[in-house]
């Protein structure tokens, strides 16, 4: 079967650049939206040029110009959007309503993967804590528009990005592992799911031509990466040959500490609350046909231990 042509939007972003690499590596003709708004941002421009040299096509287009989006979308079979959605960086989830409009007008797209890649908003929106719930609510607004328009879709629920969560041993505001003491959330026994962002990108690209994932939510929940914070810390301690001091942070104290932070940080902390204190990512069951490592056993995913080795 011929591989789909793919348009990646947000291709210079934290996840987007990995999606571009995975799409090229898996042999898809790959197009990347080149927004005029990036101007002389040399890092972004250089990244785009390097992708072009690896075989990707750059397509001019802007969210301020619907027609340019329609023209970009017409070039491909599949659109993947990795627009920003983390408040402490940038948050543009609702801009995707423009993209839905463009995909509807173009009328040729066989699959759209919106910028999701986190916790499943449909499963968790009712229990998500404010103000972080806003991210799930906005992702639901986009889903509703996609489904009402009848655009074929796949939603990728990627659980925790390893760079954010494993890097800091699940401590908010840290992205490198501690070597002396670690803050443990509550009893530290709630399970979460950690994924290398390159693996997330590979699994995402795997879904796009797969009839099993059409109009479905796919969860990236590889069994070896479903661990509690204490288990993550234990793996790190074994790697560095040293026991860390454990400082327990109760849920009540965590909630008090949130109050002095700005809105963007509070959004982030609410996600940590849901993941680390409530165990939201493992609060529901999924079937084998919905889980990426079962659908694609040929992908050798990065285990938590292997990921943590990069910091030793
Ligand atoms: P980034 O913050 O890296 O931004 C991605 C891209 O968004 C940018 O590169 C840019 O694309 C585009 N963008 C930013 N602002 C605008 C704008 N005003 N107009 C148009 N495009 C814009 O995103 P992430 O990679 O961090 O996030 C991608 C997704 O992953 C989000 O849905 C987010 O919620 C999710 N996520 C999940 C995490 C988890 O732990 N599960 C952690 C982090 C993110 P361009 O290349 O065109 O400049």
Short mmCIF file of C-alpha atoms and ligand atoms in Angstrom, two decimals:
data_model
loop_
_atom_site.label_atom_id
_atom_site.label_comp_id
_atom_site.label_asym_id
_atom_site.label_seq_id
_atom_site.Cartn_x
_atom_site.Cartn_y
_atom_site.Cartn_z
CA UNK A 1 0.00 0.00 0.00
CA UNK A 2 1.27 3.47 -0.87
CA UNK A 3 2.21 5.52 2.17
CA UNK A 4 0.17 8.64 2.83
CA UNK A 5 1.52 12.11 2.26
CA UNK A 6 1.67 13.95 5.55
CA UNK A 7 1.46 17.63 6.48
CA UNK A 8 2.90 18.47 9.88
CA UNK A 9 1.86 21.71 11.51
CA UNK A 10 4.01 23.00 14.35
CA UNK A 11 6.94 21.13 12.82
CA UNK A 12 9.64 23.06 14.67
CA UNK A 13 8.01 22.48 18.06
CA UNK A 14 9.13 20.21 20.87
CA UNK A 15 7.00 17.31 19.65
CA UNK A 16 6.51 18.54 16.08
CA UNK A 17 10.19 18.24 15.14
CA UNK A 18 10.13 14.60 16.28
CA UNK A 19 7.01 13.95 14.22
CA UNK A 20 8.81 15.29 11.16
CA UNK A 21 11.78 13.01 11.80
CA UNK A 22 9.56 9.97 12.37
CA UNK A 23 7.49 10.70 9.28
CA UNK A 24 10.63 10.91 7.12
CA UNK A 25 12.15 7.84 8.78
CA UNK A 26 9.03 5.79 8.09
CA UNK A 27 9.10 6.77 4.43
CA UNK A 28 6.22 9.25 4.16
CA UNK A 29 6.34 12.15 1.78
CA UNK A 30 6.46 14.86 4.42
CA UNK A 31 5.30 18.46 4.21
CA UNK A 32 5.83 21.04 6.95
CA UNK A 33 3.89 24.27 7.34
CA UNK A 34 6.26 27.22 7.18
CA UNK A 35 4.55 30.16 8.85
CA UNK A 36 5.66 33.63 7.78
CA UNK A 37 5.24 34.68 11.43
CA UNK A 38 8.46 32.86 12.38
CA UNK A 39 10.26 35.61 10.46
CA UNK A 40 13.96 35.64 11.21
CA UNK A 41 13.77 33.17 14.08
CA UNK A 42 17.03 31.61 12.99
CA UNK A 43 16.65 28.43 15.06
CA UNK A 44 13.29 27.63 13.48
CA UNK A 45 14.41 28.58 9.99
CA UNK A 46 17.57 26.47 10.29
CA UNK A 47 15.53 23.53 11.52
CA UNK A 48 13.16 23.85 8.57
CA UNK A 49 16.10 24.04 6.16
CA UNK A 50 17.66 20.94 7.71
CA UNK A 51 14.34 19.07 7.33
CA UNK A 52 14.21 20.22 3.71
CA UNK A 53 17.69 18.80 3.20
CA UNK A 54 16.44 15.51 4.60
CA UNK A 55 13.68 15.41 2.01
CA UNK A 56 10.76 17.30 3.55
CA UNK A 57 8.82 19.93 1.60
CA UNK A 58 8.22 23.34 3.17
CA UNK A 59 4.77 24.79 2.51
CA UNK A 60 4.06 28.46 3.19
CA UNK A 61 0.92 29.02 5.24
CA UNK A 62 -0.50 30.99 8.12
CA UNK A 63 -3.34 30.65 10.58
CA UNK A 64 -4.18 34.24 9.67
CA UNK A 65 -4.87 33.19 6.07
CA UNK A 66 -7.45 30.42 5.74
CA UNK A 67 -6.83 30.03 2.03
CA UNK A 68 -3.14 29.31 2.62
CA UNK A 69 -4.11 26.53 5.03
CA UNK A 70 -6.58 25.09 2.50
CA UNK A 71 -3.88 25.06 -0.18
CA UNK A 72 -1.41 23.36 2.19
CA UNK A 73 -3.93 20.73 3.23
CA UNK A 74 -4.80 19.95 -0.40
CA UNK A 75 -1.25 18.69 -0.97
CA UNK A 76 -1.55 15.73 1.40
CA UNK A 77 -3.66 12.82 2.65
CA UNK A 78 -2.98 13.20 6.37
CA UNK A 79 -2.65 16.29 8.57
CA UNK A 80 -0.94 16.12 11.95
CA UNK A 81 -1.06 19.19 14.14
CA UNK A 82 1.40 19.60 17.02
CA UNK A 83 0.55 23.18 17.85
CA UNK A 84 1.55 24.33 21.33
CA UNK A 85 -0.53 23.40 24.34
CA UNK A 86 1.60 23.95 27.44
CA UNK A 87 0.82 27.23 29.15
CA UNK A 88 4.34 27.81 30.45
CA UNK A 89 5.53 27.77 26.80
CA UNK A 90 2.60 28.78 24.57
CA UNK A 91 -1.01 27.66 24.29
CA UNK A 92 -2.75 27.78 20.90
CA UNK A 93 -5.05 24.74 20.93
CA UNK A 94 -8.16 26.65 19.79
CA UNK A 95 -6.38 27.98 16.70
CA UNK A 96 -6.97 24.49 15.35
CA UNK A 97 -10.61 25.41 14.71
CA UNK A 98 -9.22 27.31 11.70
CA UNK A 99 -7.49 24.15 10.57
CA UNK A 100 -10.70 22.14 10.90
CA UNK A 101 -12.33 24.76 8.68
CA UNK A 102 -9.50 24.43 6.15
CA UNK A 103 -9.66 20.62 6.13
CA UNK A 104 -13.42 20.78 5.61
CA UNK A 105 -13.02 23.20 2.71
CA UNK A 106 -10.19 21.20 1.11
CA UNK A 107 -12.28 18.04 1.38
CA UNK A 108 -9.46 15.58 0.58
CA UNK A 109 -8.00 14.64 3.96
CA UNK A 110 -8.17 10.95 4.92
CA UNK A 111 -7.02 11.44 8.48
CA UNK A 112 -6.50 14.35 10.88
CA UNK A 113 -4.53 14.04 14.10
CA UNK A 114 -5.08 17.18 16.18
CA UNK A 115 -2.69 18.41 18.83
CA UNK A 116 -3.57 16.08 21.71
CA UNK A 117 -0.62 13.98 22.91
CA UNK A 118 -1.46 14.22 26.60
CA UNK A 119 -4.16 12.85 28.89
CA UNK A 120 -7.40 11.79 27.23
CA UNK A 121 -9.77 14.76 27.61
CA UNK A 122 -12.88 12.65 27.01
CA UNK A 123 -12.03 10.26 29.84
CA UNK A 124 -10.61 12.81 32.27
CA UNK A 125 -12.32 16.17 31.75
CA UNK A 126 -14.85 15.59 34.51
CA UNK A 127 -12.21 14.89 37.14
CA UNK A 128 -9.46 17.26 35.97
CA UNK A 129 -8.51 20.00 38.38
CA UNK A 130 -8.84 23.72 37.62
CA UNK A 131 -7.21 25.68 36.14
CA UNK A 132 -5.44 22.84 34.25
CA UNK A 133 -8.83 21.55 33.09
CA UNK A 134 -8.76 24.34 30.48
CA UNK A 135 -6.36 22.31 28.34
CA UNK A 136 -8.70 19.32 28.30
CA UNK A 137 -11.74 21.53 27.68
CA UNK A 138 -10.08 23.20 24.70
CA UNK A 139 -8.97 19.87 23.24
CA UNK A 140 -12.61 18.71 23.58
CA UNK A 141 -13.80 21.82 21.69
CA UNK A 142 -11.48 20.84 18.82
CA UNK A 143 -12.64 17.20 18.93
CA UNK A 144 -16.27 18.33 18.78
CA UNK A 145 -15.56 20.45 15.70
CA UNK A 146 -13.73 17.56 14.01
CA UNK A 147 -16.50 15.08 14.73
CA UNK A 148 -19.32 17.45 13.75
CA UNK A 149 -17.56 18.15 10.47
CA UNK A 150 -17.15 14.41 9.81
CA UNK A 151 -13.37 14.58 9.36
CA UNK A 152 -11.73 11.14 9.81
CA UNK A 153 -9.46 11.34 12.86
CA UNK A 154 -7.10 9.61 15.27
CA UNK A 155 -6.49 11.02 18.73
CA UNK A 156 -3.16 10.10 20.29
CA UNK A 157 -3.16 10.02 24.06
CA UNK A 158 0.55 10.06 24.85
CA UNK A 159 0.46 10.19 28.67
CA UNK A 160 3.60 11.82 30.22
CA UNK A 161 6.36 13.20 28.02
CA UNK A 162 9.53 11.74 29.52
CA UNK A 163 11.51 14.98 29.18
CA UNK A 164 9.12 16.78 31.50
CA UNK A 165 8.14 14.06 33.92
CA UNK A 166 11.00 11.53 34.08
CA UNK A 167 13.74 14.12 33.75
CA UNK A 168 12.61 15.72 36.99
CA UNK A 169 11.68 12.43 38.73
CA UNK A 170 8.07 13.69 38.58
CA UNK A 171 8.82 16.92 40.47
CA UNK A 172 7.20 20.03 39.00
CA UNK A 173 9.66 22.71 37.89
CA UNK A 174 12.54 20.23 37.55
CA UNK A 175 13.64 18.63 34.32
CA UNK A 176 16.89 17.12 35.55
CA UNK A 177 16.92 14.37 38.17
CA UNK A 178 17.95 15.26 41.70
CA UNK A 179 21.07 13.70 43.17
CA UNK A 180 20.48 14.40 46.87
CA UNK A 181 16.80 14.76 47.79
CA UNK A 182 13.52 14.23 46.00
CA UNK A 183 10.02 15.50 46.75
CA UNK A 184 7.58 12.61 46.84
CA UNK A 185 3.95 13.37 46.01
CA UNK A 186 1.78 11.91 48.78
CA UNK A 187 2.67 8.25 49.27
CA UNK A 188 4.39 8.24 45.86
CA UNK A 189 2.58 5.08 44.85
CA UNK A 190 0.16 6.34 42.20
CA UNK A 191 1.07 4.91 38.80
CA UNK A 192 1.70 7.11 35.79
CA UNK A 193 2.89 6.33 32.24
CA UNK A 194 6.11 7.78 30.79
CA UNK A 195 7.06 7.92 27.13
CA UNK A 196 10.13 9.00 25.23
CA UNK A 197 8.92 11.75 22.88
CA UNK A 198 10.67 10.09 19.90
CA UNK A 199 8.67 6.93 20.57
CA UNK A 200 5.48 9.02 20.77
CA UNK A 201 6.30 10.42 17.34
CA UNK A 202 7.00 6.96 15.89
CA UNK A 203 3.77 5.48 17.24
CA UNK A 204 1.84 8.51 15.99
CA UNK A 205 3.13 8.10 12.44
CA UNK A 206 2.40 4.34 12.63
CA UNK A 207 -1.29 5.07 13.23
CA UNK A 208 -1.92 7.25 10.20
CA UNK A 209 -2.37 4.53 7.55
CA UNK A 210 -3.74 1.95 9.94
CA UNK A 211 -7.45 1.16 9.51
CA UNK A 212 -7.54 -0.09 13.11
CA UNK A 213 -6.96 3.43 14.39
CA UNK A 214 -9.53 5.23 12.24
CA UNK A 215 -11.83 7.41 14.34
CA UNK A 216 -10.28 6.03 17.54
CA UNK A 217 -8.27 7.24 20.49
CA UNK A 218 -4.94 5.43 20.75
CA UNK A 219 -3.15 5.29 24.10
CA UNK A 220 0.62 5.05 24.37
CA UNK A 221 0.84 2.95 27.52
CA UNK A 222 3.71 0.49 27.14
CA UNK A 223 3.51 -1.94 30.09
CA UNK A 224 7.10 -1.49 31.31
CA UNK A 225 6.62 2.28 31.57
CA UNK A 226 3.64 2.22 33.92
CA UNK A 227 5.31 3.06 37.20
CA UNK A 228 4.82 4.99 40.43
CA UNK A 229 7.03 7.93 41.40
CA UNK A 230 8.73 5.73 44.02
CA UNK A 231 9.51 3.11 41.38
CA UNK A 232 10.98 5.80 39.09
CA UNK A 233 13.13 7.11 41.93
CA UNK A 234 14.30 3.57 42.75
CA UNK A 235 15.43 3.06 39.15
CA UNK A 236 17.35 6.34 39.28
CA UNK A 237 18.93 5.46 42.64
CA UNK A 238 20.11 2.14 41.22
CA UNK A 239 21.63 3.92 38.21
CA UNK A 240 23.59 6.43 40.30
CA UNK A 241 24.31 4.00 43.14
CA UNK A 242 22.97 6.32 45.80
CA UNK A 243 19.82 6.58 47.91
CA UNK A 244 18.08 9.96 47.80
CA UNK A 245 16.53 11.68 50.79
CA UNK A 246 12.72 11.52 50.41
CA UNK A 247 10.65 14.55 51.39
CA UNK A 248 6.93 13.89 51.41
CA UNK A 249 4.67 16.62 50.07
CA UNK A 250 1.07 16.05 51.12
CA UNK A 251 -1.72 16.88 48.73
CA UNK A 252 -2.89 19.67 51.05
CA UNK A 253 0.54 21.32 51.10
CA UNK A 254 0.85 20.90 47.34
CA UNK A 255 -2.47 22.71 46.85
CA UNK A 256 -1.41 25.53 49.19
CA UNK A 257 1.91 25.91 47.33
CA UNK A 258 0.00 26.36 44.06
CA UNK A 259 -1.79 29.48 45.27
CA UNK A 260 1.25 31.77 45.08
CA UNK A 261 2.08 30.79 41.50
CA UNK A 262 1.03 32.56 38.31
CA UNK A 263 -1.77 31.19 36.11
CA UNK A 264 0.47 29.35 33.62
CA UNK A 265 2.31 27.54 36.42
CA UNK A 266 -0.98 26.71 38.14
CA UNK A 267 -2.19 25.07 34.92
CA UNK A 268 0.94 22.92 34.88
CA UNK A 269 0.66 22.06 38.55
CA UNK A 270 -2.96 20.99 38.14
CA UNK A 271 -1.78 18.38 35.62
CA UNK A 272 0.85 17.16 38.10
CA UNK A 273 -1.88 17.01 40.74
CA UNK A 274 -4.10 14.85 38.54
CA UNK A 275 -1.25 12.57 37.46
CA UNK A 276 0.74 12.23 40.70
CA UNK A 277 -1.85 12.55 43.47
CA UNK A 278 -4.94 11.18 41.73
CA UNK A 279 -3.29 8.65 39.42
CA UNK A 280 -5.62 9.79 36.63
CA UNK A 281 -3.65 8.17 33.79
CA UNK A 282 -4.22 4.69 35.17
CA UNK A 283 -7.73 5.32 36.49
CA UNK A 284 -9.43 3.64 33.52
CA UNK A 285 -8.94 0.47 31.50
CA UNK A 286 -8.08 0.28 27.83
CA UNK A 287 -8.24 -2.65 25.42
CA UNK A 288 -5.26 -4.14 23.55
CA UNK A 289 -6.60 -2.75 20.27
CA UNK A 290 -6.32 0.79 21.68
CA UNK A 291 -2.76 0.56 23.00
CA UNK A 292 0.15 1.55 20.77
CA UNK A 293 2.79 -0.95 21.95
CA UNK A 294 0.31 -3.81 21.40
CA UNK A 295 -0.71 -2.48 17.97
CA UNK A 296 2.93 -1.99 16.91
CA UNK A 297 5.07 -4.60 18.73
CA UNK A 298 7.85 -4.02 16.16
CA UNK A 299 8.60 -0.64 17.79
CA UNK A 300 11.24 -1.17 20.47
CA UNK A 301 10.12 1.47 22.91
CA UNK A 302 12.46 3.17 25.37
CA UNK A 303 12.03 1.93 28.92
CA UNK A 304 12.15 4.29 31.88
CA UNK A 305 15.51 2.83 32.89
CA UNK A 306 16.99 3.37 29.44
CA UNK A 307 15.66 6.91 29.33
CA UNK A 308 17.09 7.80 32.73
CA UNK A 309 20.55 6.54 31.72
CA UNK A 310 21.01 9.71 29.64
CA UNK A 311 21.25 11.75 32.87
CA UNK A 312 23.77 9.56 34.75
P1 LIG B 1 5.47 23.78 21.44
O1 LIG B 1 5.29 24.73 22.58
O2 LIG B 1 6.83 23.25 21.18
O3 LIG B 1 4.90 24.50 20.13
C1 LIG B 1 4.64 23.75 18.96
C2 LIG B 1 4.44 24.63 17.78
O4 LIG B 1 3.25 25.39 17.89
C3 LIG B 1 5.48 25.71 17.55
O5 LIG B 1 6.68 25.17 17.09
C4 LIG B 1 4.79 26.55 16.51
O6 LIG B 1 4.91 25.97 15.23
C5 LIG B 1 3.32 26.38 16.89
N1 LIG B 1 2.80 27.65 17.39
C6 LIG B 1 3.08 28.28 18.53
N2 LIG B 1 2.43 29.45 18.60
C7 LIG B 1 1.72 29.56 17.45
C8 LIG B 1 0.83 30.53 16.92
N3 LIG B 1 0.55 31.65 17.59
N4 LIG B 1 0.27 30.31 15.72
C9 LIG B 1 0.55 29.18 15.03
N5 LIG B 1 1.39 28.22 15.48
C10 LIG B 1 1.95 28.42 16.68
O7 LIG B 1 4.43 22.56 21.61
P2 LIG B 1 4.65 21.16 22.32
O8 LIG B 1 5.41 20.27 21.43
O9 LIG B 1 5.14 21.39 23.70
O10 LIG B 1 3.15 20.64 22.45
C11 LIG B 1 2.51 19.89 21.43
C12 LIG B 1 1.34 19.11 22.05
O11 LIG B 1 1.85 18.19 23.01
C13 LIG B 1 0.29 19.95 22.75
O12 LIG B 1 -0.99 19.46 22.46
C14 LIG B 1 0.59 19.76 24.22
O13 LIG B 1 -0.54 19.89 25.04
C15 LIG B 1 1.14 18.34 24.25
N6 LIG B 1 2.11 18.13 25.35
C16 LIG B 1 1.97 17.03 26.15
C17 LIG B 1 2.86 16.82 27.18
C18 LIG B 1 2.73 15.60 28.01
O14 LIG B 1 3.49 15.42 28.99
N7 LIG B 1 1.84 14.69 27.68
C19 LIG B 1 3.95 17.74 27.48
C20 LIG B 1 4.06 18.82 26.52
C21 LIG B 1 3.15 19.00 25.52
P3 LIG B 1 5.94 26.43 14.09
O15 LIG B 1 6.85 25.27 13.97
O16 LIG B 1 5.07 26.67 12.91
O17 LIG B 1 6.61 27.68 14.56
#
